[in-house]
Amino acid sequence: MRTFKAPWAISLKLITLLVSLLLIAIPIVGVLKGIASDSLAHFAIAFVPLVILIGAALFTVFSYEIHNNQLWIRRLLWHTKLDLSDLNEAFADPNIMKSSWRIFGNGGLFSFTGTFKNKKLGFYRAYATNPKTAVVLKFGSEKTVVVTPDQPQSMVNALNTISKNFT
């Protein structure tokens, strides 16, 4: 087993701090000021921002672990597992996430995760915390994943060694 940390970029720290403060302030101000007069609006103002905050925290990426032929992406309460037996290529590219469009997912509250698209990769899945340490994983003919370990080139070397064992 090989473990790589998932360091946070300054931008991720800043976005998480500011959005967290906002999501905590909304229910406090809403309840104290009595903004919502009916019970459904009161409930929404009091709890929806906190549900968003907790939900996003659950999907935080903490580390990446290579276990035999799987890459485990460690989250708060579980691991997302990627089968590496279909891995064709792994390479580091600190600029690969630039000019990406988020199609569905989280754009900076505890992580950059979900489905993204850019001209270089097309559609790809990201499990990222620091785009400058991006490692691109190309699977089969259509699946692309981006992860951001603390040691990108070491992960590339480890993954390429594993993929050679499958060919």
C-alpha positions as a LaTeX table, in Angstrom:
\begin{tabular}{lrrr}
\hline
Residue & $x$ (\AA) & $y$ (\AA) & $z$ (\AA) \\
\hline
Met1 & 0.00 & 0.00 & 0.00 \\
Arg2 & 1.22 & 3.49 & $-0.87$ \\
Thr3 & $-0.40$ & 6.61 & 0.61 \\
Phe4 & $-0.34$ & 10.15 & $-0.75$ \\
Lys5 & $-1.69$ & 13.14 & 1.15 \\
Ala6 & $-4.18$ & 15.53 & $-0.43$ \\
Pro7 & $-2.87$ & 19.01 & 0.45 \\
Trp8 & $-5.21$ & 21.97 & 0.18 \\
Ala9 & $-4.43$ & 24.83 & $-2.17$ \\
Ile10 & $-4.65$ & 28.35 & $-0.75$ \\
Ser11 & $-7.68$ & 28.96 & $-2.99$ \\
Leu12 & $-9.47$ & 25.91 & $-1.50$ \\
Lys13 & $-8.72$ & 27.11 & 2.04 \\
Leu14 & $-10.02$ & 30.58 & 1.25 \\
Ile15 & $-13.18$ & 29.40 & $-0.52$ \\
Thr16 & $-13.93$ & 26.92 & 2.26 \\
Leu17 & $-13.42$ & 29.54 & 4.97 \\
Leu18 & $-15.56$ & 32.21 & 3.32 \\
Val19 & $-18.39$ & 29.92 & 2.24 \\
Ser20 & $-18.42$ & 28.17 & 5.64 \\
Leu21 & $-18.71$ & 31.50 & 7.42 \\
Leu22 & $-21.56$ & 32.51 & 5.11 \\
Leu23 & $-23.37$ & 29.18 & 5.59 \\
Ile24 & $-23.05$ & 29.50 & 9.36 \\
Ala25 & $-24.08$ & 33.18 & 9.38 \\
Ile26 & $-27.25$ & 32.70 & 7.31 \\
Pro27 & $-29.15$ & 30.64 & 9.90 \\
Ile28 & $-27.87$ & 32.72 & 12.81 \\
Val29 & $-28.93$ & 36.01 & 11.25 \\
Gly30 & $-32.16$ & 34.52 & 9.91 \\
Val31 & $-33.24$ & 33.19 & 13.28 \\
Leu32 & $-32.13$ & 36.23 & 15.29 \\
Lys33 & $-33.74$ & 38.72 & 12.91 \\
Gly34 & $-36.88$ & 36.63 & 12.42 \\
Ile35 & $-36.55$ & 36.90 & 8.64 \\
Ala36 & $-38.91$ & 34.02 & 7.92 \\
Ser37 & $-42.44$ & 34.34 & 9.22 \\
Asp38 & $-43.78$ & 30.91 & 8.25 \\
Ser39 & $-42.40$ & 27.66 & 9.62 \\
Leu40 & $-41.21$ & 26.21 & 6.29 \\
Ala41 & $-39.15$ & 29.31 & 5.43 \\
His42 & $-37.84$ & 29.43 & 9.00 \\
Phe43 & $-36.78$ & 25.78 & 8.74 \\
Ala44 & $-35.10$ & 26.40 & 5.36 \\
Ile45 & $-33.13$ & 29.39 & 6.62 \\
Ala46 & $-32.14$ & 27.60 & 9.82 \\
Phe47 & $-31.14$ & 24.19 & 8.44 \\
Val48 & $-30.51$ & 24.16 & 4.67 \\
Pro49 & $-27.20$ & 26.08 & 4.87 \\
Leu50 & $-25.97$ & 23.74 & 7.61 \\
Val51 & $-26.99$ & 20.67 & 5.57 \\
Ile52 & $-25.01$ & 22.05 & 2.62 \\
Leu53 & $-21.97$ & 22.64 & 4.84 \\
Ile54 & $-22.09$ & 19.18 & 6.42 \\
Gly55 & $-22.83$ & 17.51 & 3.08 \\
Ala56 & $-19.83$ & 19.13 & 1.43 \\
Ala57 & $-17.59$ & 18.24 & 4.39 \\
Leu58 & $-18.49$ & 14.56 & 3.97 \\
Phe59 & $-16.99$ & 14.60 & 0.47 \\
Thr60 & $-13.66$ & 16.11 & 1.55 \\
Val61 & $-10.68$ & 14.34 & $-0.01$ \\
Phe62 & $-8.08$ & 13.48 & 2.65 \\
Ser63 & $-5.66$ & 11.19 & 0.86 \\
Tyr64 & $-5.11$ & 8.73 & $-1.98$ \\
Glu65 & $-4.02$ & 5.15 & $-1.33$ \\
Ile66 & $-2.83$ & 2.61 & $-3.85$ \\
His67 & $-3.94$ & $-0.88$ & $-2.82$ \\
Asn68 & $-2.82$ & $-3.56$ & $-5.29$ \\
Asn69 & $-4.95$ & $-2.79$ & $-8.34$ \\
Gln70 & $-7.12$ & $-0.06$ & $-6.81$ \\
Leu71 & $-6.78$ & 3.63 & $-6.03$ \\
Trp72 & $-8.67$ & 4.50 & $-2.87$ \\
Ile73 & $-9.72$ & 8.12 & $-2.48$ \\
Arg74 & $-10.18$ & 8.60 & 1.25 \\
Arg75 & $-13.20$ & 10.69 & 2.23 \\
Leu76 & $-14.52$ & 11.58 & 5.68 \\
Leu77 & $-16.55$ & 8.38 & 6.21 \\
Trp78 & $-15.65$ & 6.16 & 3.25 \\
His79 & $-13.27$ & 5.45 & 0.38 \\
Thr80 & $-14.09$ & 5.98 & $-3.29$ \\
Lys81 & $-12.38$ & 3.10 & $-5.10$ \\
Leu82 & $-11.06$ & 3.17 & $-8.67$ \\
Asp83 & $-10.09$ & $-0.09$ & $-10.35$ \\
Leu84 & $-6.65$ & 0.36 & $-11.90$ \\
Ser85 & $-6.76$ & $-2.74$ & $-14.10$ \\
Asp86 & $-8.05$ & $-0.61$ & $-17.00$ \\
Leu87 & $-5.51$ & 2.23 & $-16.48$ \\
Asn88 & $-3.81$ & 3.17 & $-19.75$ \\
Glu89 & $-1.82$ & 6.20 & $-18.72$ \\
Ala90 & $-0.97$ & 8.42 & $-15.76$ \\
Phe91 & 0.80 & 11.76 & $-16.00$ \\
Ala92 & 1.27 & 14.91 & $-13.92$ \\
Asp93 & 0.13 & 18.26 & $-15.30$ \\
Pro94 & $-0.12$ & 21.28 & $-12.97$ \\
Asn95 & $-2.18$ & 23.22 & $-15.53$ \\
Ile96 & $-4.66$ & 20.54 & $-16.58$ \\
Met97 & $-7.60$ & 21.87 & $-14.54$ \\
Lys98 & $-7.25$ & 25.44 & $-15.86$ \\
Ser99 & $-10.14$ & 26.62 & $-18.02$ \\
Ser100 & $-12.32$ & 23.75 & $-16.82$ \\
Trp101 & $-16.06$ & 24.04 & $-16.52$ \\
Arg102 & $-17.79$ & 22.35 & $-13.62$ \\
Ile103 & $-20.62$ & 20.29 & $-15.05$ \\
Phe104 & $-21.80$ & 18.78 & $-11.78$ \\
Gly105 & $-20.14$ & 18.81 & $-8.38$ \\
Asn106 & $-18.37$ & 20.94 & $-5.84$ \\
Gly107 & $-16.24$ & 23.87 & $-6.94$ \\
Gly108 & $-14.32$ & 24.59 & $-3.77$ \\
Leu109 & $-16.17$ & 23.89 & $-0.52$ \\
Phe110 & $-13.76$ & 21.40 & 1.10 \\
Ser111 & $-12.71$ & 20.03 & $-2.33$ \\
Phe112 & $-13.01$ & 20.31 & $-6.09$ \\
Thr113 & $-14.97$ & 17.16 & $-6.86$ \\
Gly114 & $-17.39$ & 16.07 & $-9.52$ \\
Thr115 & $-17.61$ & 16.12 & $-13.28$ \\
Phe116 & $-15.67$ & 18.80 & $-15.14$ \\
Lys117 & $-14.88$ & 19.54 & $-18.78$ \\
Asn118 & $-12.08$ & 21.30 & $-20.62$ \\
Lys119 & $-10.57$ & 21.31 & $-24.12$ \\
Lys120 & $-7.58$ & 19.13 & $-23.23$ \\
Leu121 & $-9.38$ & 16.30 & $-21.43$ \\
Gly122 & $-13.00$ & 16.59 & $-22.47$ \\
Phe123 & $-15.22$ & 15.33 & $-19.65$ \\
Tyr124 & $-13.38$ & 14.15 & $-16.56$ \\
Arg125 & $-14.01$ & 13.28 & $-12.94$ \\
Ala126 & $-12.03$ & 15.24 & $-10.32$ \\
Tyr127 & $-11.15$ & 14.33 & $-6.75$ \\
Ala128 & $-8.97$ & 17.37 & $-6.12$ \\
Thr129 & $-7.74$ & 19.66 & $-3.37$ \\
Asn130 & $-4.83$ & 21.40 & $-5.14$ \\
Pro131 & $-5.00$ & 21.70 & $-8.95$ \\
Lys132 & $-1.27$ & 22.52 & $-9.13$ \\
Thr133 & $-0.44$ & 18.93 & $-8.11$ \\
Ala134 & $-2.82$ & 17.32 & $-10.61$ \\
Val135 & $-2.29$ & 13.79 & $-11.86$ \\
Val136 & $-4.37$ & 12.65 & $-14.82$ \\
Leu137 & $-5.49$ & 9.02 & $-15.01$ \\
Lys138 & $-6.73$ & 7.75 & $-18.37$ \\
Phe139 & $-8.79$ & 4.58 & $-18.26$ \\
Gly140 & $-9.97$ & 2.58 & $-21.26$ \\
Ser141 & $-11.18$ & 4.67 & $-24.13$ \\
Glu142 & $-13.36$ & 7.25 & $-22.40$ \\
Lys143 & $-12.84$ & 7.54 & $-18.63$ \\
Thr144 & $-10.52$ & 10.23 & $-17.27$ \\
Val145 & $-9.92$ & 11.05 & $-13.61$ \\
Val146 & $-7.88$ & 13.84 & $-12.01$ \\
Val147 & $-6.45$ & 13.53 & $-8.50$ \\
Thr148 & $-4.10$ & 15.89 & $-6.66$ \\
Pro149 & $-1.59$ & 14.07 & $-4.44$ \\
Asp150 & 1.19 & 15.77 & $-2.49$ \\
Gln151 & 3.82 & 13.96 & $-4.59$ \\
Pro152 & 2.48 & 13.93 & $-8.15$ \\
Gln153 & 5.49 & 12.38 & $-9.88$ \\
Ser154 & 5.81 & 9.64 & $-7.26$ \\
Met155 & 2.16 & 8.74 & $-7.78$ \\
Val156 & 2.63 & 8.73 & $-11.57$ \\
Asn157 & 5.60 & 6.38 & $-11.22$ \\
Ala158 & 3.67 & 4.05 & $-8.90$ \\
Leu159 & 0.59 & 4.02 & $-11.16$ \\
Asn160 & 2.57 & 3.47 & $-14.35$ \\
Thr161 & 4.35 & 0.54 & $-12.71$ \\
Ile162 & 0.98 & $-0.95$ & $-11.83$ \\
Ser163 & $-0.47$ & $-0.39$ & $-15.32$ \\
Lys164 & 2.56 & $-2.14$ & $-16.91$ \\
Asn165 & 1.78 & $-5.19$ & $-14.80$ \\
Phe166 & $-1.65$ & $-5.45$ & $-16.44$ \\
Thr167 & $-0.35$ & $-5.36$ & $-20.03$ \\
\hline
\end{tabular}
